mmCIF file of C-alpha atoms in Angstrom:
data_model
loop_
_atom_site.group_PDB
_atom_site.id
_atom_site.type_symbol
_atom_site.label_atom_id
_atom_site.label_comp_id
_atom_site.label_asym_id
_atom_site.label_seq_id
_atom_site.Cartn_x
_atom_site.Cartn_y
_atom_site.Cartn_z
ATOM 1 C CA MET A 5 110.255 127.015 72.454
ATOM 2 C CA GLY A 6 109.672 129.704 75.151
ATOM 3 C CA ILE A 7 106.286 131.301 76.275
ATOM 4 C CA ILE A 8 107.333 134.797 77.326
ATOM 5 C CA ALA A 9 105.102 137.805 78.581
ATOM 6 C CA PRO A 10 106.479 141.106 80.230
ATOM 7 C CA MET A 11 106.939 140.690 84.037
ATOM 8 C CA PRO A 12 105.163 136.954 83.977
ATOM 9 C CA ARG A 13 104.211 135.130 87.190
ATOM 10 C CA THR A 14 104.605 131.748 85.456
ATOM 11 C CA PHE A 15 107.174 130.874 82.953
ATOM 12 C CA LEU A 16 107.059 127.806 80.811
ATOM 13 C CA PHE A 17 109.917 126.741 78.701
ATOM 14 C CA ARG A 18 110.687 123.791 76.528
ATOM 15 C CA GLY A 19 113.546 123.275 74.545
ATOM 16 C CA LEU A 20 116.711 125.234 73.768
ATOM 17 C CA ALA A 21 117.595 125.741 70.323
ATOM 18 C CA ASP A 22 121.075 127.112 71.128
ATOM 19 C CA GLU A 23 122.795 126.086 74.451
ATOM 20 C CA GLY A 24 124.394 129.501 74.713
ATOM 21 C CA THR A 25 120.759 131.275 74.673
ATOM 22 C CA GLU A 26 120.466 133.535 77.718
ATOM 23 C CA ILE A 27 116.791 134.779 78.888
ATOM 24 C CA GLN A 28 117.397 138.512 79.628
ATOM 25 C CA GLY A 29 115.401 141.747 80.458
ATOM 26 C CA GLU A 30 112.635 142.065 83.060
ATOM 27 C CA PHE A 31 110.904 138.998 82.485
ATOM 28 C CA GLY A 32 113.889 137.105 83.505
ATOM 29 C CA THR A 33 113.279 137.560 87.196
ATOM 30 C CA GLY A 34 110.205 137.738 89.634
ATOM 31 C CA ILE A 35 108.872 134.553 88.192
ATOM 32 C CA GLN A 36 106.735 132.521 90.739
ATOM 33 C CA ARG A 37 105.866 129.289 88.942
ATOM 34 C CA MET A 38 108.471 127.789 86.369
ATOM 35 C CA TYR A 39 107.898 124.677 84.154
ATOM 36 C CA LEU A 40 111.027 123.822 82.361
ATOM 37 C CA GLU A 41 111.109 120.958 80.149
ATOM 38 C CA MET A 42 114.660 120.894 78.418
ATOM 39 C CA TYR A 43 117.380 118.933 76.529
ATOM 40 C CA GLN A 44 120.210 121.353 77.909
ATOM 41 C CA ILE A 45 120.936 121.340 81.534
ATOM 42 C CA SER A 46 122.047 125.074 81.231
ATOM 43 C CA ALA A 47 118.546 126.032 81.355
ATOM 44 C CA CYS A 48 118.364 125.355 84.932
ATOM 45 C CA GLN A 49 119.922 128.751 85.430
ATOM 46 C CA LEU A 50 116.547 130.290 84.783
ATOM 47 C CA ALA A 51 115.477 128.837 88.028
ATOM 48 C CA TYR A 52 118.434 130.157 90.014
ATOM 49 C CA SER A 53 118.161 133.749 88.799
ATOM 50 C CA ASN A 54 114.438 133.384 90.263
ATOM 51 C CA ARG A 55 115.542 131.690 93.548
ATOM 52 C CA ASP A 56 114.082 134.511 95.798
ATOM 53 C CA THR A 57 110.628 134.639 94.206
ATOM 54 C CA ILE A 58 109.795 131.123 92.821
ATOM 55 C CA LYS A 59 107.025 129.132 94.489
ATOM 56 C CA GLU A 60 106.802 126.161 92.143
ATOM 57 C CA LEU A 61 109.505 124.676 90.216
ATOM 58 C CA VAL A 62 109.181 121.766 87.797
ATOM 59 C CA LEU A 63 112.403 120.314 86.228
ATOM 60 C CA ARG A 64 111.716 117.803 83.212
ATOM 61 C CA LEU A 65 115.063 116.682 81.984
ATOM 62 C CA THR A 66 114.408 114.638 78.884
ATOM 63 C CA PRO A 67 117.297 114.620 76.582
ATOM 64 C CA ASP A 68 116.940 113.409 72.937
ATOM 65 C CA ALA A 69 118.161 109.524 72.746
ATOM 66 C CA ASP A 70 121.163 110.702 70.740
ATOM 67 C CA ASP A 71 122.083 113.327 73.309
ATOM 68 C CA GLU A 72 125.095 112.369 75.547
ATOM 69 C CA ILE A 73 123.416 113.217 78.687
ATOM 70 C CA ALA A 74 120.705 110.736 77.626
ATOM 71 C CA LEU A 75 123.185 108.026 79.436
ATOM 72 C CA GLY A 76 124.938 110.911 81.547
ATOM 73 C CA ASP A 77 125.514 111.726 84.805
ATOM 74 C CA ILE A 78 123.372 115.039 85.753
ATOM 75 C CA SER A 79 124.827 115.194 89.367
ATOM 76 C CA GLU A 80 127.242 118.560 88.838
ATOM 77 C CA ASP A 81 124.636 120.492 86.949
ATOM 78 C CA LEU A 82 121.863 119.971 89.387
ATOM 79 C CA GLU A 83 124.327 120.487 92.419
ATOM 80 C CA SER A 84 125.148 123.974 91.021
ATOM 81 C CA LEU A 85 121.360 124.661 90.770
ATOM 82 C CA PHE A 86 120.795 123.676 94.443
ATOM 83 C CA ASN A 87 123.602 125.504 96.144
ATOM 84 C CA CYS A 88 121.539 128.421 97.495
ATOM 85 C CA ILE A 89 118.135 128.808 99.486
ATOM 86 C CA TYR A 90 114.924 129.027 97.675
ATOM 87 C CA PRO A 91 112.821 130.767 100.672
ATOM 88 C CA LYS A 92 109.469 130.796 99.001
ATOM 89 C CA LEU A 93 109.592 127.276 97.252
ATOM 90 C CA THR A 94 106.710 125.228 98.119
ATOM 91 C CA ARG A 95 106.267 122.686 95.330
ATOM 92 C CA LEU A 96 109.263 120.998 93.758
ATOM 93 C CA SER A 97 109.194 118.385 91.091
ATOM 94 C CA ILE A 98 112.078 116.561 89.307
ATOM 95 C CA GLU A 99 111.724 114.254 86.145
ATOM 96 C CA THR A 100 114.436 112.602 84.271
ATOM 97 C CA GLY A 101 114.573 109.987 81.753
ATOM 98 C CA GLN A 102 114.911 106.379 82.925
ATOM 99 C CA ASP A 103 118.650 106.203 81.570
ATOM 100 C CA VAL A 104 119.624 109.504 83.241
ATOM 101 C CA VAL A 105 121.761 109.001 86.120
ATOM 102 C CA GLY A 106 123.053 111.081 89.119
ATOM 103 C CA CYS A 107 124.591 110.378 92.554
ATOM 104 C CA PHE A 108 124.415 113.728 94.713
ATOM 105 C CA SER A 109 126.309 115.302 97.137
ATOM 106 C CA LEU A 110 124.258 118.216 97.984
ATOM 107 C CA PRO A 111 124.858 120.927 100.786
ATOM 108 C CA ASP A 112 124.047 120.436 104.424
ATOM 109 C CA ILE A 113 121.579 123.334 104.834
ATOM 110 C CA ASN A 114 117.744 123.797 104.358
ATOM 111 C CA LEU A 115 117.333 124.932 100.935
ATOM 112 C CA PHE A 116 113.580 124.655 101.123
ATOM 113 C CA PRO A 117 112.083 126.054 104.244
ATOM 114 C CA SER A 118 108.757 126.360 102.902
ATOM 115 C CA LEU A 119 108.396 123.384 100.788
ATOM 116 C CA THR A 120 105.090 121.359 101.091
ATOM 117 C CA SER A 121 105.212 119.101 97.976
ATOM 118 C CA LEU A 122 108.066 117.008 96.573
ATOM 119 C CA SER A 123 107.958 114.854 93.268
ATOM 120 C CA LEU A 124 111.086 113.106 92.402
ATOM 121 C CA ASN A 125 110.146 110.794 89.269
ATOM 122 C CA THR A 126 113.804 109.854 88.638
ATOM 123 C CA TYR A 127 116.167 107.130 89.404
ATOM 124 C CA CYS A 128 118.679 109.419 90.465
ATOM 125 C CA ASP A 129 120.195 108.769 93.998
ATOM 126 C CA PHE A 130 118.905 111.584 96.132
ATOM 127 C CA ASP A 131 118.996 111.420 100.102
ATOM 128 C CA ILE A 132 115.382 112.680 100.763
ATOM 129 C CA GLY A 133 116.804 114.487 103.964
ATOM 130 C CA PHE A 134 118.427 116.857 101.540
ATOM 131 C CA PHE A 135 114.936 118.407 100.714
ATOM 132 C CA VAL A 136 112.837 117.793 103.889
ATOM 133 C CA ASP A 137 115.043 117.597 106.788
ATOM 134 C CA ASP A 138 114.186 120.818 108.345
ATOM 135 C CA ALA A 139 110.577 120.920 106.765
ATOM 136 C CA SER A 140 109.237 117.597 107.840
ATOM 137 C CA ASP A 141 106.225 119.078 109.626
ATOM 138 C CA ASN A 142 105.545 121.198 106.270
ATOM 139 C CA LEU A 143 105.118 118.406 103.743
ATOM 140 C CA THR A 144 102.054 117.342 102.690
ATOM 141 C CA SER A 145 102.557 115.596 99.424
ATOM 142 C CA LEU A 146 105.381 113.158 98.407
ATOM 143 C CA THR A 147 105.769 111.494 94.947
ATOM 144 C CA ILE A 148 108.690 109.399 94.259
ATOM 145 C CA TYR A 149 110.464 106.341 92.459
ATOM 146 C CA LEU A 150 112.043 104.149 94.997
ATOM 147 C CA THR A 151 115.661 103.491 94.803
ATOM 148 C CA LYS A 152 117.787 101.733 97.432
ATOM 149 C CA PRO A 153 119.373 105.187 98.453
ATOM 150 C CA ILE A 154 115.953 106.629 98.701
ATOM 151 C CA VAL A 155 114.756 103.479 100.909
ATOM 152 C CA ARG A 156 117.719 104.150 103.011
ATOM 153 C CA SER A 157 117.073 107.743 103.659
ATOM 154 C CA LEU A 158 113.510 107.364 104.213
ATOM 155 C CA ARG A 159 113.945 104.406 107.085
ATOM 156 C CA GLY A 160 112.769 105.759 110.295
ATOM 157 C CA ARG A 161 111.423 109.013 108.935
ATOM 158 C CA VAL A 162 107.818 110.128 109.916
ATOM 159 C CA PHE A 163 105.989 112.793 108.268
ATOM 160 C CA PRO A 164 102.992 113.706 110.602
ATOM 161 C CA ASN A 165 101.151 116.141 108.226
ATOM 162 C CA LEU A 166 101.612 114.185 104.938
ATOM 163 C CA VAL A 167 98.311 113.911 103.233
ATOM 164 C CA CYS A 168 99.210 112.198 99.800
ATOM 165 C CA VAL A 169 102.083 109.694 99.327
ATOM 166 C CA ARG A 170 102.685 108.026 95.859
ATOM 167 C CA ILE A 171 105.087 105.449 94.925
ATOM 168 C CA ARG A 172 105.094 105.460 90.989
ATOM 169 C CA LYS A 173 107.961 103.073 90.550
ATOM 170 C CA THR A 174 110.560 101.184 91.980
ATOM 171 C CA ASP A 175 113.744 99.312 91.048
ATOM 172 C CA ILE A 176 113.937 97.334 94.163
ATOM 173 C CA THR A 177 113.294 93.582 93.017
ATOM 174 C CA ILE A 178 113.326 90.146 94.562
ATOM 175 C CA GLY A 179 116.073 89.337 92.109
ATOM 176 C CA LEU A 180 118.196 92.225 92.819
ATOM 177 C CA TYR A 181 117.995 92.570 96.903
ATOM 178 C CA GLY A 182 115.793 89.844 98.274
ATOM 179 C CA ILE A 183 112.158 89.607 99.583
ATOM 180 C CA ASP A 184 112.793 91.249 102.767
ATOM 181 C CA ALA A 185 114.027 94.555 100.912
ATOM 182 C CA VAL A 186 110.779 94.494 98.630
ATOM 183 C CA ILE A 187 108.512 94.004 101.618
ATOM 184 C CA GLU A 188 110.400 97.034 103.252
ATOM 185 C CA ALA A 189 109.929 98.859 100.262
ATOM 186 C CA ALA A 190 106.255 98.091 100.273
ATOM 187 C CA HIS A 191 105.583 99.060 103.937
ATOM 188 C CA LEU A 192 107.536 102.602 103.656
ATOM 189 C CA PRO A 193 104.409 104.679 102.332
ATOM 190 C CA PHE A 194 102.442 103.479 105.255
ATOM 191 C CA LEU A 195 105.368 104.032 107.908
ATOM 192 C CA VAL A 196 106.458 107.547 106.567
ATOM 193 C CA ALA A 197 102.875 108.749 106.392
ATOM 194 C CA PRO A 198 100.884 107.416 109.346
ATOM 195 C CA ASN A 199 98.187 110.116 109.073
ATOM 196 C CA ALA A 200 97.988 110.123 105.114
ATOM 197 C CA GLU A 201 94.265 110.350 103.176
ATOM 198 C CA TYR A 202 95.969 108.983 100.093
ATOM 199 C CA ILE A 203 98.349 106.227 99.502
ATOM 200 C CA GLU A 204 99.518 104.864 96.215
ATOM 201 C CA ALA A 205 102.021 101.843 96.910
ATOM 202 C CA TYR A 206 103.905 99.774 94.232
ATOM 203 C CA CYS A 207 104.304 96.251 95.462
ATOM 204 C CA HIS A 208 106.970 94.677 92.824
ATOM 205 C CA SER A 209 107.131 91.044 93.099
ATOM 206 C CA LEU A 210 104.346 90.807 95.742
ATOM 207 C CA ARG A 211 101.534 89.944 93.346
ATOM 208 C CA TYR A 212 100.175 86.820 94.775
ATOM 209 C CA ARG A 213 101.401 86.932 98.625
ATOM 210 C CA GLN A 214 98.836 85.979 100.687
ATOM 211 C CA SER A 215 99.177 87.951 103.780
ATOM 212 C CA PRO A 216 98.422 91.760 103.933
ATOM 213 C CA GLN A 217 101.684 91.920 106.208
ATOM 214 C CA SER A 218 103.447 91.626 102.833
ATOM 215 C CA PHE A 219 102.768 95.065 101.735
ATOM 216 C CA ILE A 220 101.107 96.628 105.085
ATOM 217 C CA PRO A 221 103.095 96.947 108.315
ATOM 218 C CA GLN A 222 101.872 94.591 110.808
ATOM 219 C CA ASN A 223 99.296 96.098 113.356
ATOM 220 C CA HIS A 224 99.200 99.436 111.446
ATOM 221 C CA SER A 225 96.002 101.132 111.377
ATOM 222 C CA ASN A 226 95.106 104.489 109.626
ATOM 223 C CA PRO A 227 91.179 105.518 110.209
ATOM 224 C CA GLN A 228 92.183 108.778 108.152
ATOM 225 C CA LEU A 229 93.098 106.761 105.096
ATOM 226 C CA ARG A 230 90.152 107.409 102.226
ATOM 227 C CA HIS A 231 91.786 106.181 98.981
ATOM 228 C CA LEU A 232 94.463 103.274 98.835
ATOM 229 C CA ILE A 233 95.811 101.920 95.460
ATOM 230 C CA ILE A 234 98.130 98.657 95.671
ATOM 231 C CA SER A 235 99.267 98.363 92.367
ATOM 232 C CA GLN A 236 101.173 95.191 91.050
ATOM 233 C CA THR A 237 99.066 93.054 93.521
ATOM 234 C CA THR A 238 96.112 90.723 93.180
ATOM 235 C CA LEU A 239 94.374 90.028 96.655
ATOM 236 C CA THR A 240 92.556 87.027 97.448
ATOM 237 C CA LEU A 241 89.018 87.763 98.949
ATOM 238 C CA SER A 242 90.164 87.026 102.860
ATOM 239 C CA VAL A 243 93.181 89.494 102.267
ATOM 240 C CA LEU A 244 90.911 92.099 100.805
ATOM 241 C CA GLN A 245 88.946 91.703 103.817
ATOM 242 C CA GLN A 246 91.851 91.864 106.171
ATOM 243 C CA VAL A 247 93.145 95.256 104.329
ATOM 244 C CA LEU A 248 89.827 96.984 104.665
ATOM 245 C CA ALA A 249 89.910 96.072 108.354
ATOM 246 C CA HIS A 250 93.340 98.043 108.855
ATOM 247 C CA PHE A 251 91.648 101.057 107.090
ATOM 248 C CA PRO A 252 88.186 101.516 108.500
ATOM 249 C CA GLY A 253 87.504 104.861 106.827
ATOM 250 C CA LEU A 254 88.554 103.705 103.210
ATOM 251 C CA ILE A 255 85.865 104.748 100.652
ATOM 252 C CA ARG A 256 88.190 103.898 97.549
ATOM 253 C CA ILE A 257 90.635 101.138 96.697
ATOM 254 C CA GLY A 258 92.503 100.028 93.885
ATOM 255 C CA VAL A 259 94.045 96.654 93.236
ATOM 256 C CA ASP A 260 95.161 94.722 89.945
ATOM 257 C CA GLY A 261 92.093 91.813 90.581
ATOM 258 C CA ILE A 262 90.474 89.438 93.341
ATOM 259 C CA GLN A 263 91.089 86.045 93.280
ATOM 260 C CA SER A 264 89.148 83.114 95.121
ATOM 261 C CA ASP A 265 90.918 82.011 98.141
ATOM 262 C CA GLU A 266 90.803 78.261 97.176
ATOM 263 C CA GLY A 267 93.379 78.952 94.600
ATOM 264 C CA VAL A 268 94.857 81.770 92.161
ATOM 265 C CA TYR A 269 93.462 80.378 88.800
ATOM 266 C CA LEU A 270 90.386 78.587 90.180
ATOM 267 C CA ASN A 271 87.384 79.011 87.954
ATOM 268 C CA THR A 272 84.658 80.028 90.092
ATOM 269 C CA SER A 273 81.409 78.528 89.295
ATOM 270 C CA ASP A 274 77.828 80.270 89.309
ATOM 271 C CA ASN A 275 77.096 78.409 92.653
ATOM 272 C CA GLU A 276 80.009 80.068 94.184
ATOM 273 C CA VAL A 277 79.162 83.517 93.009
ATOM 274 C CA SER A 278 75.666 83.392 94.389
ATOM 275 C CA ARG A 279 77.193 81.958 97.773
ATOM 276 C CA LEU A 280 79.354 84.953 97.870
ATOM 277 C CA LEU A 281 76.438 87.223 97.018
ATOM 278 C CA THR A 282 74.262 85.734 99.931
ATOM 279 C CA GLU A 283 76.689 84.799 102.477
ATOM 280 C CA LEU A 284 79.661 87.297 102.243
ATOM 281 C CA PRO A 285 79.725 89.942 105.096
ATOM 282 C CA ILE A 286 79.680 93.566 104.243
ATOM 283 C CA LEU A 287 83.237 94.212 103.575
ATOM 284 C CA SER A 288 83.276 97.954 105.171
ATOM 285 C CA THR A 289 80.585 100.275 105.981
ATOM 286 C CA SER A 290 82.423 103.075 104.085
ATOM 287 C CA LEU A 291 83.755 101.647 101.065
ATOM 288 C CA ARG A 292 82.107 103.082 98.010
ATOM 289 C CA ARG A 293 84.425 102.430 95.005
ATOM 290 C CA ILE A 294 86.781 99.578 93.815
ATOM 291 C CA ASP A 295 88.965 99.923 90.849
ATOM 292 C CA PHE A 296 90.164 96.724 89.283
ATOM 293 C CA ILE A 297 93.327 97.404 87.306
ATOM 294 C CA THR A 298 93.478 94.289 85.387
ATOM 295 C CA SER A 299 95.738 93.670 82.338
ATOM 296 C CA TRP A 300 95.381 89.848 81.838
ATOM 297 C CA THR A 301 92.794 87.486 82.557
ATOM 298 C CA VAL A 302 91.568 87.047 86.108
ATOM 299 C CA ASP A 303 88.780 85.404 87.867
ATOM 300 C CA SER A 304 86.051 87.506 86.280
ATOM 301 C CA LEU A 305 83.375 85.807 88.243
ATOM 302 C CA MET A 306 84.989 86.751 91.642
ATOM 303 C CA VAL A 307 85.281 90.537 90.426
ATOM 304 C CA VAL A 308 81.692 90.515 89.352
ATOM 305 C CA ALA A 309 80.580 88.889 92.737
ATOM 306 C CA ILE A 310 82.524 91.786 94.395
ATOM 307 C CA ALA A 311 81.040 94.200 92.012
ATOM 308 C CA LYS A 312 77.515 93.478 93.138
ATOM 309 C CA LEU A 313 77.795 93.972 96.762
ATOM 310 C CA PRO A 314 75.328 96.416 97.807
ATOM 311 C CA SER A 315 77.620 98.460 99.993
ATOM 312 C CA LEU A 316 79.362 99.805 96.616
ATOM 313 C CA ARG A 317 78.438 102.451 94.633
ATOM 314 C CA MET A 318 81.010 102.374 91.835
ATOM 315 C CA VAL A 319 83.296 99.707 90.323
ATOM 316 C CA THR A 320 85.740 100.102 87.461
ATOM 317 C CA ILE A 321 87.514 97.234 85.512
ATOM 318 C CA ARG A 322 90.332 97.982 83.255
ATOM 319 C CA ALA A 323 90.243 94.849 81.400
ATOM 320 C CA ALA A 324 91.746 93.381 77.968
ATOM 321 C CA SER A 325 89.047 94.058 75.242
ATOM 322 C CA GLU A 326 88.709 90.237 74.713
ATOM 323 C CA MET A 327 87.257 90.042 78.396
ATOM 324 C CA LEU A 328 84.653 92.343 77.891
ATOM 325 C CA ASP A 329 81.810 89.967 76.882
ATOM 326 C CA GLU A 330 82.956 87.923 79.591
ATOM 327 C CA TYR A 331 82.114 90.560 82.103
ATOM 328 C CA LYS A 332 79.154 91.713 80.452
ATOM 329 C CA GLU A 333 77.681 88.101 80.474
ATOM 330 C CA GLU A 334 78.331 87.694 84.289
ATOM 331 C CA ILE A 335 76.966 91.221 85.088
ATOM 332 C CA GLY A 336 73.763 90.451 83.311
ATOM 333 C CA LYS A 337 72.886 87.329 85.173
ATOM 334 C CA SER A 338 70.538 86.895 87.756
ATOM 335 C CA VAL A 339 71.246 86.240 91.287
#
């Protein structure tokens, strides 16, 4: 399906009924924003024909399960697309199905001199330098899946004006690469974006690590950071305090859950909750919101105790339905 109007500035395209279909006429050029969701890679030629005017390009390569490219290599097709300069392109997003693969050998020139936002939601093997080498100071937003080649190409890089960095997924696990590689991957968003205001980290296999250095580089500090999400991670209370000390400007943090320092599966007593509420120091003078991304039973009493701290203004709990009554009961208790 295509949505077409005379002389458009935005072009939305979903699917190709016929691989040989060509877009012709005056609406075929001069497009500034292009969103292509396709099952045939030949649709990429639409972007190529608008390379001099396009400012935003979103490529969603989502073939049918029966399509041969679903388990195929898209290198040749995308390499042919990215063999010329896109002088006005500021936002680029590439998304593929999980099984689509590609190892790319792309030209050693600056194809995107104006790029400010890059999103690579794919496990294909890109060298990040291909997109940003000569535009490092321009980049303000980066969203990626972490693979070993991406980690390698990010190692040692710093983007001083990167405001937002999101690690959405990773295939770097302890079983495949060892704990050191997993910790390096967890550290990356903080190292490449030392002045970021928003960081979303994906800490695979680090769920119950008892030191913040497992997912935050040692001695790292960023007073500009306002919103931090550390997914796949359950923190102890003391580790949460240390994380907040690293980032004194945080106003919002998201973690899987909070556990007692005495043990991951310890059932916190009512007396312990009362002690926390009366003795616990203010965790942060700026923190206003905590999001608990809980998908199984965690120490609900501990979560509720943190939620009742007077410095907070909002707490969200994404809990399983069978836990709702437990949370409601604890929230309703007087202290």
